mmCIF file of C-alpha atoms in Angstrom:
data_model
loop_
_atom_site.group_PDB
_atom_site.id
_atom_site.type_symbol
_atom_site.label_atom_id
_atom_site.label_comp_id
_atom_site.label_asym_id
_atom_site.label_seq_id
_atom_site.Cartn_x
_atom_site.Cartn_y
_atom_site.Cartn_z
ATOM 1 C CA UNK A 1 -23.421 -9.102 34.786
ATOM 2 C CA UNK A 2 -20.833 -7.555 32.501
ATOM 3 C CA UNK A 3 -21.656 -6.391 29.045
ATOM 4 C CA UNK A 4 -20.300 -7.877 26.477
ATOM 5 C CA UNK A 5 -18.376 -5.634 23.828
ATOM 6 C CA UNK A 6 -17.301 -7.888 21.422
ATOM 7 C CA UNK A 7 -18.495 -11.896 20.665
ATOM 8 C CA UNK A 8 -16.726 -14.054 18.319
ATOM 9 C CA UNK A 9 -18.472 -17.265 17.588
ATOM 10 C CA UNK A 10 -16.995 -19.953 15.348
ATOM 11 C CA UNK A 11 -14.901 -18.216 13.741
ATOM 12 C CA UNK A 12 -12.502 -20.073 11.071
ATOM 13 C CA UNK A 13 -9.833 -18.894 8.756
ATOM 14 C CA UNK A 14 -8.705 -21.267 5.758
ATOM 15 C CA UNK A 15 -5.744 -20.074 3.399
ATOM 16 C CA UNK A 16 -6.303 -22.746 0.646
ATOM 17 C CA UNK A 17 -5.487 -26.053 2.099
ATOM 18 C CA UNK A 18 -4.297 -24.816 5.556
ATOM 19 C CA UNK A 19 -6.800 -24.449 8.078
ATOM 20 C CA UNK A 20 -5.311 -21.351 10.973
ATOM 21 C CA UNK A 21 -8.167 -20.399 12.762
ATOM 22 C CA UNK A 22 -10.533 -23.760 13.843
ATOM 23 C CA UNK A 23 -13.765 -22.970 15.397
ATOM 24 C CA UNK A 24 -13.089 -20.599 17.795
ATOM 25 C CA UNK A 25 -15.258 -18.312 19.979
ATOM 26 C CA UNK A 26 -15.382 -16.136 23.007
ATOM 27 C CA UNK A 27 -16.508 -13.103 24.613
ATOM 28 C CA UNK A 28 -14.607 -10.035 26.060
ATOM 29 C CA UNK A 29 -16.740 -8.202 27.894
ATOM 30 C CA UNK A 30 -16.257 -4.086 28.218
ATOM 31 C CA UNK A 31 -14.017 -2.162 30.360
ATOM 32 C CA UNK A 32 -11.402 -5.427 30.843
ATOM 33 C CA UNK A 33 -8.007 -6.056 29.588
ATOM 34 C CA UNK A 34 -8.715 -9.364 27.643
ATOM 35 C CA UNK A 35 -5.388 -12.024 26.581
ATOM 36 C CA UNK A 36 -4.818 -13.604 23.656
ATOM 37 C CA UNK A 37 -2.296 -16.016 24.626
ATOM 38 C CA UNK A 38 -0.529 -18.700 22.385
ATOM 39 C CA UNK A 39 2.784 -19.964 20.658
ATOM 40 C CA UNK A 40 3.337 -18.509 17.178
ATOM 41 C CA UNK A 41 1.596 -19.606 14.478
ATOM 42 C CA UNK A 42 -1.460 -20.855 16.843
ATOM 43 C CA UNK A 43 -3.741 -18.558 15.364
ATOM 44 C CA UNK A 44 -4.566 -15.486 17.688
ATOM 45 C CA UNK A 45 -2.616 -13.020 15.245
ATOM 46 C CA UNK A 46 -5.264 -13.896 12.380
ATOM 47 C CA UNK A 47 -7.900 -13.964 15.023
ATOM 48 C CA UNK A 48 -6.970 -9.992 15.944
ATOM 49 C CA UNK A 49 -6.957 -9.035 12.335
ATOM 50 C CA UNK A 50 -9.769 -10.357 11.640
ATOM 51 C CA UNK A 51 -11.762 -8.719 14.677
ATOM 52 C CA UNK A 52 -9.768 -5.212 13.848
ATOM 53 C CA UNK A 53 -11.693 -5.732 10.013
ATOM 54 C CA UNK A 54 -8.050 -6.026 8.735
ATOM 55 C CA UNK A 55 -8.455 -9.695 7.253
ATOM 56 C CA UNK A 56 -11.283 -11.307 6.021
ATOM 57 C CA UNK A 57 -12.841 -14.460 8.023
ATOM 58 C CA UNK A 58 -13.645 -17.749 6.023
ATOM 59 C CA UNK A 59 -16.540 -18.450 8.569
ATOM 60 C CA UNK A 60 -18.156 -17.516 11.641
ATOM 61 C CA UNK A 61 -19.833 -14.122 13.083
ATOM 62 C CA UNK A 62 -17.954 -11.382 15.088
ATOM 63 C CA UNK A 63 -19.864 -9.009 16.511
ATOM 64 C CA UNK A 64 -18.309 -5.444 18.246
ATOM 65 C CA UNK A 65 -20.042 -3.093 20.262
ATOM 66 C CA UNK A 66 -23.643 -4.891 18.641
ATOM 67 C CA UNK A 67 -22.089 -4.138 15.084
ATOM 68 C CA UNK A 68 -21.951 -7.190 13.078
ATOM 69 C CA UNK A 69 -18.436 -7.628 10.983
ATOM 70 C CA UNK A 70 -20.134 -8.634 7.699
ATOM 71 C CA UNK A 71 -22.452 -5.411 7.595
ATOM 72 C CA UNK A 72 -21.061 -3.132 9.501
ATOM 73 C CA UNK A 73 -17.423 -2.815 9.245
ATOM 74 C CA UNK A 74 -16.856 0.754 9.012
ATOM 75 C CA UNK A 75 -19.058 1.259 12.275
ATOM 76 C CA UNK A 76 -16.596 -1.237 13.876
ATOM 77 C CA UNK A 77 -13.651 0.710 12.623
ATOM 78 C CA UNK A 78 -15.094 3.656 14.304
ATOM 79 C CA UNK A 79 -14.878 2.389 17.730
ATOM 80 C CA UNK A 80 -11.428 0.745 17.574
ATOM 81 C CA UNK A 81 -7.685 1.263 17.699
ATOM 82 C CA UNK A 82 -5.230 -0.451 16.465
ATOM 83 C CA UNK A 83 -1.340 -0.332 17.481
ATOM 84 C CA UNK A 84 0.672 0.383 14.452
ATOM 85 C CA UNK A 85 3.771 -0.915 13.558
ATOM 86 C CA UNK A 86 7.468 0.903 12.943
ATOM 87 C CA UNK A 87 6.371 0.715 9.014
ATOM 88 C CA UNK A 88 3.013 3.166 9.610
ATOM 89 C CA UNK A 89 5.419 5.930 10.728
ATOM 90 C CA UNK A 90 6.733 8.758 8.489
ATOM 91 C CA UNK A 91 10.437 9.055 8.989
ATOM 92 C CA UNK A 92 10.909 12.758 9.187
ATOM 93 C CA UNK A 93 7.774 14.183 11.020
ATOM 94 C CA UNK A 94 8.060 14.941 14.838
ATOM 95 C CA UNK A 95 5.467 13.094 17.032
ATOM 96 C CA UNK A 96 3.494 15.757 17.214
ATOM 97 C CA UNK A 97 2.929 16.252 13.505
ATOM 98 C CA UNK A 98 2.822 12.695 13.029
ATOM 99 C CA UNK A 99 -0.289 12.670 15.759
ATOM 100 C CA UNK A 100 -1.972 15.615 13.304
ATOM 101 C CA UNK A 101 -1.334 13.370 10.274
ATOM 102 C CA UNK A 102 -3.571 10.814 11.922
ATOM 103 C CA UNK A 103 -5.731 12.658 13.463
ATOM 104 C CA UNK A 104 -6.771 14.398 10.255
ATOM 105 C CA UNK A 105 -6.884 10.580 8.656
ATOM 106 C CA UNK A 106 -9.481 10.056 11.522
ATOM 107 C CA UNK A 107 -11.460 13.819 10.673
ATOM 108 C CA UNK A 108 -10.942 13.689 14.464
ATOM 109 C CA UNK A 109 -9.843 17.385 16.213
ATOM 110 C CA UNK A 110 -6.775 16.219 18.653
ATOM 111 C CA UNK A 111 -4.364 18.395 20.910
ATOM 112 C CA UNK A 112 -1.080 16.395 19.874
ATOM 113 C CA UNK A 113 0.172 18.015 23.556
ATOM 114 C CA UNK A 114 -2.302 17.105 25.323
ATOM 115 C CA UNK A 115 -2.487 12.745 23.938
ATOM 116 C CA UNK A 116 1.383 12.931 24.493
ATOM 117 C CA UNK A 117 1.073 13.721 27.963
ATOM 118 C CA UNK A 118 -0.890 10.337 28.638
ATOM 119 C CA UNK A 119 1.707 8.677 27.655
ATOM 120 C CA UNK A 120 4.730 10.764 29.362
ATOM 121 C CA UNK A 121 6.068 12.243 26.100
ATOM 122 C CA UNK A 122 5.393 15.682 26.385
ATOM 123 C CA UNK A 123 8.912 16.187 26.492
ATOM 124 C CA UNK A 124 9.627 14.310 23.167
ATOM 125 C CA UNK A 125 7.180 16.177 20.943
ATOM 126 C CA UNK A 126 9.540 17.882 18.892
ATOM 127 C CA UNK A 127 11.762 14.925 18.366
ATOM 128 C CA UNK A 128 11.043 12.285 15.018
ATOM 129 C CA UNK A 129 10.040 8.736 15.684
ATOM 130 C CA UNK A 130 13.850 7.159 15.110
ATOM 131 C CA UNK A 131 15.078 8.850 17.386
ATOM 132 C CA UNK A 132 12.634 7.710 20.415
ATOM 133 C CA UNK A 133 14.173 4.684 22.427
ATOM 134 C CA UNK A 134 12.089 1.293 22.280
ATOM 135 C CA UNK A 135 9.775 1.954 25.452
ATOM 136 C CA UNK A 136 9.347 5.601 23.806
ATOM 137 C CA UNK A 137 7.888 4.101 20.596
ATOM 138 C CA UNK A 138 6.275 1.677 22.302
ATOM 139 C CA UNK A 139 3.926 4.395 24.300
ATOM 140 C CA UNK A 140 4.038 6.787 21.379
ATOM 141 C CA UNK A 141 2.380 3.532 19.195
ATOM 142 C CA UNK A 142 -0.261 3.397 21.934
ATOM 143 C CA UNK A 143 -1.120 7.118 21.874
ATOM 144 C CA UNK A 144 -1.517 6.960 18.290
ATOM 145 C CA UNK A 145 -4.185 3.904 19.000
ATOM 146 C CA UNK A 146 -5.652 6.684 21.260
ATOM 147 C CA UNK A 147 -6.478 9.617 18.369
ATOM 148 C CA UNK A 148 -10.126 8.493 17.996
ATOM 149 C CA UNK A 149 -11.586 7.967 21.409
ATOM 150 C CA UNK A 150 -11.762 4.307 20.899
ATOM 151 C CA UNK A 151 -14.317 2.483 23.141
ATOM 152 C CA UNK A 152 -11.381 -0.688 22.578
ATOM 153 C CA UNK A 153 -7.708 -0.377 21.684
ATOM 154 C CA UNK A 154 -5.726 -3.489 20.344
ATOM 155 C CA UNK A 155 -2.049 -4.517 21.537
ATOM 156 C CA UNK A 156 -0.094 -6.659 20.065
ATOM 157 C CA UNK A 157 3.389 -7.554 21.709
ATOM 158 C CA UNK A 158 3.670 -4.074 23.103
ATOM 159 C CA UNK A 159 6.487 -4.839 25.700
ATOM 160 C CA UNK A 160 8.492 -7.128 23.088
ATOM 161 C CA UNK A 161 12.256 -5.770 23.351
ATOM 162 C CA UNK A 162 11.731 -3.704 26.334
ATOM 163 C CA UNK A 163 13.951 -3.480 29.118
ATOM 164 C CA UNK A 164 12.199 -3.978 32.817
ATOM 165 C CA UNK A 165 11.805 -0.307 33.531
ATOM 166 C CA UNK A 166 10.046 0.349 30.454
ATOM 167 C CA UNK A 167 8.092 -2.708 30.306
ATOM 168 C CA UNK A 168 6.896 -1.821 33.677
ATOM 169 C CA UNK A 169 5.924 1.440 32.673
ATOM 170 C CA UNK A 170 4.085 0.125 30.052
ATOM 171 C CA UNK A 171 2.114 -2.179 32.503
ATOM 172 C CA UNK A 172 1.368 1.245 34.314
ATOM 173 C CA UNK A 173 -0.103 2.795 31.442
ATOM 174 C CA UNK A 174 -2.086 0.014 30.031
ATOM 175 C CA UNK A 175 -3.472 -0.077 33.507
ATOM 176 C CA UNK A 176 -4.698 3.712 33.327
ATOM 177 C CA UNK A 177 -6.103 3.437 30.464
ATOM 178 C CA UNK A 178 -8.056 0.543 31.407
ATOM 179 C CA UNK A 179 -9.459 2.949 34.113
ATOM 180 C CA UNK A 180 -10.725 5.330 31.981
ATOM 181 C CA UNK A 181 -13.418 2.803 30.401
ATOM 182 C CA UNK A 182 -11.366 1.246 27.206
ATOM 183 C CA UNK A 183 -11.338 -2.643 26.618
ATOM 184 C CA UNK A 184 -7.788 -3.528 25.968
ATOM 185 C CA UNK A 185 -6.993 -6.480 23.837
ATOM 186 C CA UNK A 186 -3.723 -8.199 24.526
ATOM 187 C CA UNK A 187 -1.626 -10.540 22.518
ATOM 188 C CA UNK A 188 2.247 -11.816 24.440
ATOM 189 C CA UNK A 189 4.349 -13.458 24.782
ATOM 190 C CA UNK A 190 5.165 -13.381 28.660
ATOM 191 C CA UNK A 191 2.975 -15.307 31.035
ATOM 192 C CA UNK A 192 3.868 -12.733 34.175
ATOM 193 C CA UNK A 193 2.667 -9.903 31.656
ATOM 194 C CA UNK A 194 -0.546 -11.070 31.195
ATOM 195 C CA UNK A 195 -0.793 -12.362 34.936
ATOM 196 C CA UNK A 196 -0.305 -9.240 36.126
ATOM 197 C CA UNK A 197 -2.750 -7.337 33.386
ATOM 198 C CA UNK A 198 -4.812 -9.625 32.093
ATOM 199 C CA UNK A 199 -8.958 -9.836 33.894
ATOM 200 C CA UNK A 200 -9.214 -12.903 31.817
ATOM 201 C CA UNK A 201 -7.167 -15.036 28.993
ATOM 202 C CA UNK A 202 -7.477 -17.222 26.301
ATOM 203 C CA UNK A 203 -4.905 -19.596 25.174
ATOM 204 C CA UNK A 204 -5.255 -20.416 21.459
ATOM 205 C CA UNK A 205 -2.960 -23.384 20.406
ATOM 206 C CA UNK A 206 -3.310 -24.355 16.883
ATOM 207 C CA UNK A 207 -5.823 -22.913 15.740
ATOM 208 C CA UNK A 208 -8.596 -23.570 18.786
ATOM 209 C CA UNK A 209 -8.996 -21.746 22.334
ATOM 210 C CA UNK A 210 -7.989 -24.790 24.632
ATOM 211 C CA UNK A 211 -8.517 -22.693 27.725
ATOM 212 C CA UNK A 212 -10.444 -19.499 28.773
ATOM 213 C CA UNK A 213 -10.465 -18.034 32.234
ATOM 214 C CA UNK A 214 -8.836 -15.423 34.389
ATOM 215 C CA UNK A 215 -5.466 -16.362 35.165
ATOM 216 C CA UNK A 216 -5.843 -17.020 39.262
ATOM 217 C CA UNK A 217 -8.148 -20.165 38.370
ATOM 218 C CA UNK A 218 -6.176 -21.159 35.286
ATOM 219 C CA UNK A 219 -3.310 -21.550 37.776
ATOM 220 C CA UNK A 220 -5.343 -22.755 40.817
ATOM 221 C CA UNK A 221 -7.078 -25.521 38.336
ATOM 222 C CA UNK A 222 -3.316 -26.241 37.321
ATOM 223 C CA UNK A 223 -2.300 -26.845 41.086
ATOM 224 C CA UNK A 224 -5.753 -29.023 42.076
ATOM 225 C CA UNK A 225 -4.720 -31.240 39.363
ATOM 226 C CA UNK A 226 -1.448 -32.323 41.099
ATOM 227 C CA UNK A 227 1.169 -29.903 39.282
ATOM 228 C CA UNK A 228 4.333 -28.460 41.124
ATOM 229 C CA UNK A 229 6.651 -26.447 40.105
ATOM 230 C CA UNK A 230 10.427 -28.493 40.066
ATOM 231 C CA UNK A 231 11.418 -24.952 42.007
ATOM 232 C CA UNK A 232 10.124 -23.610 45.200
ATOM 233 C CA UNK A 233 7.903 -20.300 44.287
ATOM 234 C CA UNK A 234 9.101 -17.096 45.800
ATOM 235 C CA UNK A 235 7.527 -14.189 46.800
ATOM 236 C CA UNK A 236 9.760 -12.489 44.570
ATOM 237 C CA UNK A 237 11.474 -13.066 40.797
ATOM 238 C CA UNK A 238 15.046 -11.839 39.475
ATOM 239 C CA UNK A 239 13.123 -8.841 37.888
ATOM 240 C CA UNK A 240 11.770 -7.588 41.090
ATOM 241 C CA UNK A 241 14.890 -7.400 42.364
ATOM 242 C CA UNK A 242 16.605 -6.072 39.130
ATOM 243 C CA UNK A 243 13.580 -3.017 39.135
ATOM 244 C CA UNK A 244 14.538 -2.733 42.961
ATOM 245 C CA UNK A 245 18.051 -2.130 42.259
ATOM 246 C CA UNK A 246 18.162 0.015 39.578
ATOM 247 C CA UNK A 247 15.066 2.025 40.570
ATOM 248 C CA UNK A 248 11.645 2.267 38.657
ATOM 249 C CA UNK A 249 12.003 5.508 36.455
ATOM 250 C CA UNK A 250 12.869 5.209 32.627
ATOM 251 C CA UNK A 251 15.944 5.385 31.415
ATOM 252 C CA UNK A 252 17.226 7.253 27.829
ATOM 253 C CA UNK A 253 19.202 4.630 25.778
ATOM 254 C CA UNK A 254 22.528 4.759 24.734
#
């Protein structure tokens, strides 16, 4: 049986009159990349924040690695990262004093070189955080969720804007670090993303998980109920052959 590493059960989130968050609950169990799937404004943004100890709950329990959210936050914060935004970055440090800054906000001893190489940017260490291109900051934002040995890192969007190569490489690296014992927490947009990463989903649609599985039966229960696709499926898609094309590696931006 796998272990679970985090349980949320009834959870609900009221702001005043509006109710975001109805009910919901789940498990993700450790060492899986685990999807939150839905349209905006369905809910699963709130749902992260709240889990990361970044929003308060109205209701429910969350528990994370057997800490419980109402009495042990700060334990919780411990064991997590979080991807940060464009906003948490100073400007005019390079990435590898940026990585010291937050390090030293963790009291955790880091070798900027050595996180940078995880994420192919070894290279780029010298260089400020503008001038990266969007896969760039997209891996540097997931080496900074890195810093504190998190037992589960949180993703939210992380291939939003990318072109294929990069969003590919991002799959790659999501992938390894999934290998190395973290629980990854998903949020996207794009159904082939989380197909391709995703052990198991949710799909949160105003306010309530309204289906929880891995995506293979999702799809298969889809089919036994009589659905087909108006277009024949392929053994390929238009990005497959755009990544065949123009070749696999990264490119610099213009």
């Amino acid at each position: 049986m796998a272990k679970t590493i985090i349980s949320v059960k009834d959870l609900h989130k009221k702001y005043g009159s509006f109710h975001a968050v109805k009910g919901i609950s789940f498990d993700v169990f450790e060492g899986e990349i685990f999807g939150l799937l839905g349209p905006n404004g369905a809910g699963k943004s709130t749902t992260l924040e709240i889990i990361e100890t970044l929003r308060e709950k109205t209701s429910g329990t969350i528990e994370v690695a057997g800490f419980d959210l109402d009495k042990d936050p700060n334990e919780i914060k411990k064991l997590i990262g979080v991807q940060l935004q464009t906003s948490g970055y100073y400007p005019n440090l390079t990435l590898a004093e940026l990585i010291v800054l937050f390090a030293g906000l963790y009291n955790q001893p880091v070798n900027p070189m050595e996180l940078l190489e995880t994420v192919n940017l070894t290279d780029k260490a010298k260089s400020k955080y503008k001038e990266l291109s969007g896969g760039q900051k997209q891996r540097f934002s997931i080496a900074t969720t890195l810093i504190n040995h998190p037992s589960i890192i949180f993703l939210d969007e992380p291939t939003t804007g990318l072109d294929p190569q990069a969003r590919r490489n991002l799959w790659d690296l999501i992938k390894e670090i999934r290998l190395k014992g973290t629980t990854v927490i998903i949020t996207t947009h794009y159904m082939d993303e989380a197909e391709v990463l995703c052990d198991r989903v949710a799909i949160i649609d105003k306010g309530k998980v309204i289906a929880l599985d891995s995506p293979d039966k999702l799809i298969d229960d889809l089919v036994a109920s009589g659905f087909e696709r108006p277009k024949q499926v392929k053994n390929a898609n238009l990005e497959d052959v755009f990544i065949h094309l123009t070749g696999h590696e990264l490119r610099a931006e213009n």
